[in-house]
Every structure is written in structure tokens, then in C-alpha cells.
Coordinates of C-alpha atoms and ligand atoms in Angstrom, one line a residue:
M1 CA -10.9 54.2 261.7
S2 CA -13.1 57.6 262.8
T3 CA -15.1 59.9 261.3
I4 CA -15.3 62.3 264.2
A5 CA -12.5 64.3 265.5
S6 CA -11.5 62.5 268.6
N7 CA -11.7 65.5 271.1
F8 CA -13.0 65.3 274.0
K9 CA -14.4 67.4 276.3
V10 CA -13.1 66.6 280.3
T11 CA -14.2 67.9 283.1
K12 CA -12.7 66.6 286.9
V13 CA -14.6 66.2 289.6
S14 CA -13.8 68.5 292.5
E15 CA -12.7 66.2 295.3
S16 CA -12.2 62.3 295.2
R17 CA -14.0 60.0 296.9
L18 CA -10.6 58.1 296.9
T19 CA -10.1 58.7 300.5
E20 CA -12.6 57.0 301.0
V21 CA -11.5 54.0 299.9
D22 CA -8.9 50.9 301.0
L23 CA -7.5 50.2 297.7
K24 CA -5.9 46.9 300.2
N25 CA -9.1 45.2 300.4
I26 CA -11.4 45.5 297.8
P27 CA -14.2 43.4 296.7
F28 CA -14.1 42.9 292.9
G29 CA -16.5 44.7 290.9
R30 CA -18.0 47.1 293.6
V31 CA -15.9 49.8 293.6
F32 CA -15.7 52.5 291.4
T33 CA -13.1 55.6 290.9
D34 CA -14.6 59.2 290.2
H35 CA -14.9 59.7 286.5
M36 CA -15.9 57.8 283.4
F37 CA -15.8 58.3 279.6
I38 CA -18.9 58.6 277.6
A39 CA -19.9 59.0 273.8
H40 CA -23.2 59.0 272.6
Y41 CA -24.5 57.1 269.0
A42 CA -27.0 58.9 266.7
E43 CA -28.1 59.6 262.9
G44 CA -24.1 57.2 262.3
Q45 CA -21.6 58.9 264.0
W46 CA -20.4 58.9 267.3
K47 CA -20.9 62.1 269.4
D48 CA -20.6 64.5 272.8
M49 CA -17.7 62.4 273.8
E50 CA -16.3 63.2 277.5
I51 CA -14.3 62.8 280.6
K52 CA -16.9 63.4 283.2
K53 CA -17.8 62.6 286.9
L54 CA -18.9 58.6 287.2
E55 CA -22.8 59.3 287.9
N56 CA -26.9 57.6 287.2
F57 CA -27.8 57.5 283.6
S58 CA -31.8 58.3 283.0
L59 CA -33.2 55.7 281.2
H60 CA -36.5 55.8 279.7
P61 CA -38.7 52.1 281.0
S62 CA -39.1 50.9 276.7
N63 CA -35.2 51.2 276.4
L64 CA -34.5 48.7 273.9
A65 CA -30.8 47.2 276.1
L66 CA -33.4 46.6 278.7
H67 CA -36.6 44.2 276.8
Y68 CA -34.1 42.6 274.2
G69 CA -30.5 42.5 275.8
Q70 CA -28.4 44.5 272.6
S71 CA -25.7 45.4 275.1
I72 CA -21.7 44.3 274.6
F73 CA -18.9 45.0 277.1
E74 CA -15.1 44.2 277.7
G75 CA -13.0 43.4 280.4
M76 CA -9.2 44.6 280.7
K77 CA -7.0 45.6 283.2
A78 CA -4.0 48.5 284.1
S79 CA -1.3 48.7 286.2
K80 CA 1.3 50.9 287.3
N81 CA 5.1 50.6 286.8
E82 CA 7.6 51.9 289.5
K83 CA 7.7 55.6 287.9
G84 CA 4.4 55.6 288.6
N85 CA 2.9 55.1 285.2
P86 CA -0.3 53.2 284.3
L87 CA 0.3 50.5 281.7
L88 CA -2.8 49.0 279.6
F89 CA -2.6 45.4 278.7
R90 CA -3.6 45.2 274.8
P91 CA -6.4 47.9 274.3
D92 CA -5.3 47.2 271.0
E93 CA -6.5 43.3 271.2
H94 CA -9.7 44.3 273.6
I95 CA -11.5 47.2 271.1
K96 CA -11.2 44.8 268.3
R97 CA -13.4 42.5 270.2
L98 CA -15.4 44.7 271.6
N99 CA -16.2 45.9 267.7
R100 CA -16.4 42.3 266.9
S101 CA -19.1 41.7 269.6
A102 CA -20.4 44.8 268.0
E103 CA -21.1 43.6 264.9
R104 CA -22.6 40.5 265.9
M105 CA -25.1 42.8 267.7
C106 CA -25.9 44.8 264.8
M107 CA -24.6 47.7 267.1
P108 CA -22.0 50.2 265.6
L109 CA -18.3 50.5 266.0
F110 CA -16.5 52.4 267.8
P111 CA -13.0 53.7 266.4
E112 CA -9.8 52.2 267.8
D113 CA -8.0 55.1 267.9
V114 CA -10.4 56.9 270.1
F115 CA -11.1 54.3 272.3
V116 CA -7.4 54.4 273.4
E117 CA -7.2 58.2 273.5
A118 CA -10.1 57.8 275.5
L119 CA -8.7 55.4 277.9
T120 CA -5.5 56.4 278.1
E121 CA -6.4 60.1 279.3
L122 CA -9.2 58.7 281.8
V123 CA -6.7 56.2 283.3
K124 CA -4.5 59.3 283.7
I125 CA -6.9 60.8 285.2
D126 CA -7.9 58.6 288.0
K127 CA -4.5 56.9 288.3
D128 CA -4.5 57.2 292.1
W129 CA -6.6 54.7 292.0
I130 CA -4.6 52.2 290.6
P131 CA -3.5 49.1 293.8
D132 CA -0.7 48.7 293.5
H133 CA -0.8 45.1 296.3
P134 CA -0.2 41.9 294.6
G135 CA -2.9 40.4 292.9
S136 CA -4.8 43.8 292.2
S137 CA -5.2 46.0 289.7
L138 CA -7.1 48.7 288.1
Y139 CA -10.4 46.8 286.3
I140 CA -11.6 48.6 283.0
R141 CA -15.0 48.0 281.8
P142 CA -15.9 49.4 278.2
L143 CA -19.7 48.8 277.7
M144 CA -22.1 49.6 274.7
F145 CA -25.7 49.3 274.9
A146 CA -28.6 50.5 273.1
T147 CA -30.8 53.3 273.9
D148 CA -33.6 53.4 271.9
E149 CA -37.0 54.1 273.5
F150 CA -38.9 51.3 271.0
L151 CA -41.1 48.3 272.5
G152 CA -40.2 45.7 269.0
V153 CA -37.2 43.6 268.2
A154 CA -35.1 45.8 265.8
P155 CA -31.3 46.8 266.3
S156 CA -31.2 50.0 268.0
E157 CA -30.4 53.9 266.7
T158 CA -28.5 55.2 269.3
F159 CA -26.0 54.1 271.8
I160 CA -24.5 54.8 274.4
F161 CA -20.8 53.6 275.2
V162 CA -19.1 53.9 278.4
I163 CA -15.7 53.2 280.2
L164 CA -15.5 52.5 283.8
L165 CA -12.4 51.9 285.9
L166 CA -12.9 49.7 289.1
P167 CA -9.9 49.2 291.9
V168 CA -10.1 45.5 292.4
G169 CA -8.7 42.6 294.1
P170 CA -8.7 38.8 293.0
Y171 CA -11.8 37.8 291.0
Y172 CA -11.5 34.5 292.5
D173 CA -9.7 34.5 295.8
K174 CA -9.3 30.2 296.1
P175 CA -9.3 27.4 293.2
V176 CA -12.0 26.5 292.3
K177 CA -14.2 23.2 291.8
L178 CA -15.9 22.2 288.5
I179 CA -19.3 20.8 287.4
A180 CA -19.6 19.4 283.1
D181 CA -23.6 19.0 283.4
P182 CA -25.2 18.0 280.0
T183 CA -28.7 19.3 281.5
Y184 CA -27.7 23.1 280.3
V185 CA -25.9 24.8 277.6
R186 CA -24.6 28.6 277.3
A187 CA -23.4 28.1 273.3
V188 CA -24.1 27.0 270.5
K189 CA -22.1 27.4 266.8
G190 CA -23.9 29.9 265.4
G191 CA -25.0 31.7 268.5
T192 CA -23.4 34.4 270.6
G193 CA -21.2 32.9 272.2
E194 CA -17.9 34.3 270.7
A195 CA -19.2 37.6 271.7
K196 CA -19.0 39.6 275.0
T197 CA -22.7 40.2 275.2
A198 CA -25.1 40.6 278.4
G199 CA -27.6 37.5 277.4
N200 CA -24.4 35.0 277.4
Y201 CA -23.7 35.9 281.1
A202 CA -28.0 36.1 281.8
A203 CA -28.0 32.9 280.6
S204 CA -25.0 31.0 283.0
L205 CA -26.9 32.7 286.3
Y206 CA -29.7 29.7 286.5
P207 CA -26.9 26.9 286.2
S208 CA -24.4 28.7 288.1
K209 CA -26.7 28.9 290.7
V210 CA -27.7 25.4 290.7
A211 CA -24.2 24.2 290.5
K212 CA -23.3 26.5 293.6
E213 CA -25.9 25.2 295.7
N214 CA -24.5 21.4 294.9
G215 CA -21.1 22.8 296.3
F216 CA -19.1 24.0 293.2
D217 CA -17.8 27.3 291.9
Q218 CA -18.5 27.6 288.1
I219 CA -19.7 25.1 285.1
L220 CA -17.7 23.8 282.8
W221 CA -19.7 24.0 279.9
L222 CA -20.4 21.1 276.8
D223 CA -20.9 22.2 273.0
G224 CA -25.0 22.4 273.1
V225 CA -25.9 20.0 270.4
E226 CA -23.1 16.3 271.4
K227 CA -23.0 17.6 275.1
K228 CA -19.3 16.0 274.6
F229 CA -16.8 18.5 273.5
V230 CA -15.8 20.8 276.7
Q231 CA -16.2 24.3 275.9
E232 CA -15.0 27.2 278.7
V233 CA -16.5 28.5 282.2
G234 CA -18.0 31.1 281.4
T235 CA -16.0 33.2 283.2
M236 CA -12.7 32.7 281.5
N237 CA -11.3 30.0 278.8
I238 CA -10.2 26.6 280.1
F239 CA -6.7 24.2 279.6
F240 CA -5.8 21.1 280.3
V241 CA -2.1 19.8 281.1
F242 CA -1.9 16.6 279.6
D243 CA 1.4 14.7 280.2
D244 CA 4.1 16.1 277.0
R245 CA 1.5 18.7 275.8
I246 CA -0.9 21.8 276.9
V247 CA -4.2 21.4 275.6
T248 CA -7.5 24.7 275.4
P249 CA -10.8 23.9 273.4
K250 CA -11.0 25.1 269.8
A251 CA -12.3 28.4 269.1
D252 CA -15.0 27.3 267.4
G253 CA -17.5 30.4 267.6
A254 CA -18.8 29.1 270.4
I255 CA -16.5 30.1 272.9
L256 CA -15.2 33.3 274.4
K257 CA -11.8 34.4 271.8
G258 CA -10.5 35.1 275.2
I259 CA -7.4 37.7 275.1
T260 CA -5.4 35.8 277.9
R261 CA -6.3 32.8 276.3
K262 CA -4.3 33.9 273.6
S263 CA -1.5 35.5 275.8
F264 CA -1.3 32.6 277.4
I265 CA -0.8 30.4 274.5
E266 CA 1.7 32.7 273.9
L267 CA 3.8 32.4 276.4
L268 CA 3.6 28.6 276.8
K269 CA 4.5 28.4 273.2
D270 CA 7.9 30.8 273.9
K271 CA 8.3 28.7 277.0
G272 CA 8.7 25.4 274.8
F273 CA 5.5 24.0 275.7
I274 CA 3.8 22.1 272.8
V275 CA 0.0 24.1 272.7
E276 CA -3.1 22.2 270.6
E277 CA -6.0 24.4 270.3
R278 CA -8.2 21.2 269.2
P279 CA -11.8 19.9 270.0
V280 CA -11.3 18.5 273.8
E281 CA -14.1 15.9 274.7
I282 CA -14.6 15.8 277.9
Q283 CA -14.6 11.6 278.6
E284 CA -11.0 12.0 277.2
V285 CA -10.3 14.7 280.6
M286 CA -11.9 12.2 283.4
D287 CA -10.3 9.2 281.4
K288 CA -6.9 11.1 282.1
G289 CA -7.6 12.8 285.4
K290 CA -8.3 9.1 286.3
S291 CA -5.6 7.8 285.0
G292 CA -2.8 10.5 286.2
E293 CA -2.2 11.9 282.6
L294 CA -3.6 14.9 283.5
K295 CA -1.8 16.9 285.6
E296 CA -3.3 20.3 285.8
V297 CA -6.3 21.9 285.2
F298 CA -6.4 25.9 285.1
G299 CA -9.2 28.5 284.2
S300 CA -7.9 31.5 282.2
G301 CA -9.3 35.2 282.1
T302 CA -9.1 39.4 282.8
A303 CA -11.0 39.1 286.0
A304 CA -9.6 35.1 286.3
V305 CA -6.1 35.0 285.9
A306 CA -4.8 31.9 285.7
T307 CA -7.0 30.1 288.2
T308 CA -6.2 26.4 289.5
I309 CA -9.2 24.1 289.3
T310 CA -9.6 21.8 292.2
Q311 CA -11.9 19.9 290.9
I312 CA -14.4 18.6 287.4
N313 CA -17.4 16.7 288.3
Y314 CA -19.1 14.7 285.1
L315 CA -22.0 12.7 286.2
D316 CA -21.1 10.2 288.2
Q317 CA -17.1 10.6 287.4
V318 CA -15.0 12.6 289.7
I319 CA -11.4 14.0 288.9
K320 CA -9.4 16.0 291.8
F321 CA -6.4 17.6 291.7
D322 CA -4.0 18.8 294.8
P323 CA -3.7 22.9 294.4
D324 CA -0.3 22.9 296.0
K325 CA 1.0 21.1 292.8
A326 CA 0.0 23.3 290.1
E327 CA 2.5 24.6 288.7
I328 CA 2.2 25.9 285.1
A329 CA -1.0 28.5 286.5
P330 CA 1.0 30.1 288.9
W331 CA 3.7 30.6 286.4
L332 CA 1.9 32.1 284.1
K333 CA 0.2 34.1 286.8
E334 CA 3.3 35.3 287.6
N335 CA 4.4 35.7 284.3
I336 CA 1.8 38.0 282.7
E337 CA 1.1 40.7 286.6
D338 CA 4.8 41.1 286.4
M339 CA 4.4 42.0 282.6
R340 CA 1.2 43.7 283.5
N341 CA 3.0 46.2 286.4
G342 CA 6.6 46.6 284.2
R343 CA 8.6 44.1 286.6
K344 CA 9.0 42.4 283.9
K345 CA 10.0 42.7 280.0
D346 CA 7.3 42.8 277.6
P347 CA 8.7 41.4 274.6
Y348 CA 5.5 41.0 272.8
G349 CA 4.1 44.9 273.0
W350 CA 1.8 43.9 274.6
V351 CA 2.0 47.0 277.6
L352 CA 1.1 50.3 276.8
E353 CA 2.5 52.5 279.1
V354 CA 0.6 56.0 279.9
M355 CA 2.7 59.0 280.2
Ligands
COI401 C1 -13.5 39.1 282.8 O1 -12.3 38.7 282.5 O2 -13.0 40.5 282.5 C2 -15.2 39.5 282.4 O3 -15.3 39.8 281.6 C3 -15.1 38.1 283.3 C4 -16.4 38.6 284.4 C5 -16.8 37.0 285.1 C6 -15.5 39.5 285.5

């Protein structure tokens, strides 16, 4: 619920930077549109909301988010339909997840209705930035962070919420190799693994660097206690296609509840597949990979969409998959992208058209 009037000021740039950008050739995460939405939280309410030119913040060096990591975000996508209207993918789910992260991190909830209104307006203003060549889209990054100027481990009382827009190409431009390395852990039950909070990503940087030095693209995280059960990849959730069923680790509090994951489960079930959300032992994966019962492995995520996995290493065991034989991940990718850009009818009510 909202305790504020949701009318906000809109100030548009006089000249767009779009003329300097080649929308057919954009690296992920480096190119931003002209405008952002910004709101400030103080004295128990969100206020000073506006859409304005994307610009730098000025922060005090004691900013609490910089020191203690009170920061959360979302990642969602928009595309354009044939009429040129932006289509937002599951904005309701994203703001709900942001608010679940906010609760876990002692941050204020952002009103769902204001979020959808602000995002709709922002995307409308910057709609010429939405790329339309295959595999590309507009990535949407809502971000909330603490702004108290205070050196002490306590929840902030002031916050900024912003929404940034970025035209993007694919996050992974090739199938990926994973290592399940029990040396490091991403999250434990009772920790912050289910929240989309900055610290989870910071904690993954060193192990990921080591994995990359050893020739892998990402880590397949194992549970933090027994180091036995598969969790997720950090940039995506994970699915295993066993002979007659598709299995993904159960969201047990230490795994991010991916919205793409949830959408894929629904698409697969509607297509007639048996989908199981259950604990998955890494040894089961390796054994079934070796016996041939494991046909395909893929990751799911807003940025990653459906990414084929070609190799998993665990201790001294290796299993490999021929990416040309992958069937489920390409099918899911095509379906979700077609739905996202309006080429395929959306029977689920996942897509919100911005007129
Ligand atoms: C997303 O998929 O939106 C994420 O936030 C993951 C990140 C690797 C870009």
C-alpha cells in the first residue's frame, strides 16, 4: 500500500544520447538510457519522486550502504511489440521480490502501484532505446540503498530508490562451463541467499575469479553445510533434464527465487513435462551425467535467459554436454523471448503493454 500521492515530477533531457549508441552492438551493463526514476525515503515515507536525467549521486564517505552493504536490487526486462509499444515482463513479481529483499535487509517497502506507474512512465520516455534485434532487450535495474551518514552497524533511516534502464545484448554469448567447488559457499539457510542483495554478489567475486583462472565461466554453488546439494549459479538458477523429468533445486531459503525460474517451471509443466523442485545432490548429477541419463543442463535468469551448460567439474569428475544437442533450453529461450516481445500470445498475463 501507498501512503503517498504517486504523482511525480518529470524533467526530460533536451538532447538524447541515443544518437551516440549502436543498439545492434551493446555490451551488457555498460550503456544506460537518458533518464532515471529516483525516490527518497526519510521520516518514514517515500518522497521527492521524479524522473530526470541519469546523473551521478553525491554521497558522504560514511554512507552506510558503502560500509555495511545495505543495498538491494532487481533485474527485469522489457521489449517492444510490433506496434512499437514497450512490453514489461512480470513487473508485479519483481516488485514483490524487491520488497521481500527489503524486509530481509531492514529496508522500507516500496509501494507496488507506484513502482509500476514510475516504471511505465520511465520506459515510455526512453522507449526509443529498446533494441529490437534478436537476443537484445531493455534491462531494468531497480536499486535501493541506504543513505544514512553513520559509522555503526544499524539499519539506515534514509534510503534512495532508483530505476535505471540499459539496452542490452545477451549476458552470456556462448554456452558455459561450471565448477562445483566445495571450497567456497555462497549462502546458507538463514542467511541472505534468497534476497537480491549486493553482498551475495560481492561474496561470489573471489571464488568466481579463481574458477575463471582455472578455465570455468561460473561456479555451481553447493549448500553451505554438507557441501553436497546443488544450489544455483549466482547469476542464474539451474535445471537438469533427466530422462523423464526436469529437476531444479528446491528454493530452500538459500537460493534466489528466480522469476525466470518460476516462469520456466510453468512453461515446462504446461508443455507436459514432469518438473520437480527438490534437493539435488551433486553426486546424482555427476552419476547421471556419466550414465547418460542426464541429457541437458541449463541456467535460467533475467540476464542469462536460458543458458546451456556444456561442462560440470566436481572434485576429479567431469561431465560434458554437446550444446548442439540441447533442446529444452533453446525451446524455453525462444518461447520466453517471443512472449516478451509480443510475437507469441501470452496466456499467463505476464506481459504488461505500455501504451
Ligand atoms: C539478473 O539476471 O537480472 C541478475 O541480476 C543477475 C546479474 C548477473 C545480472
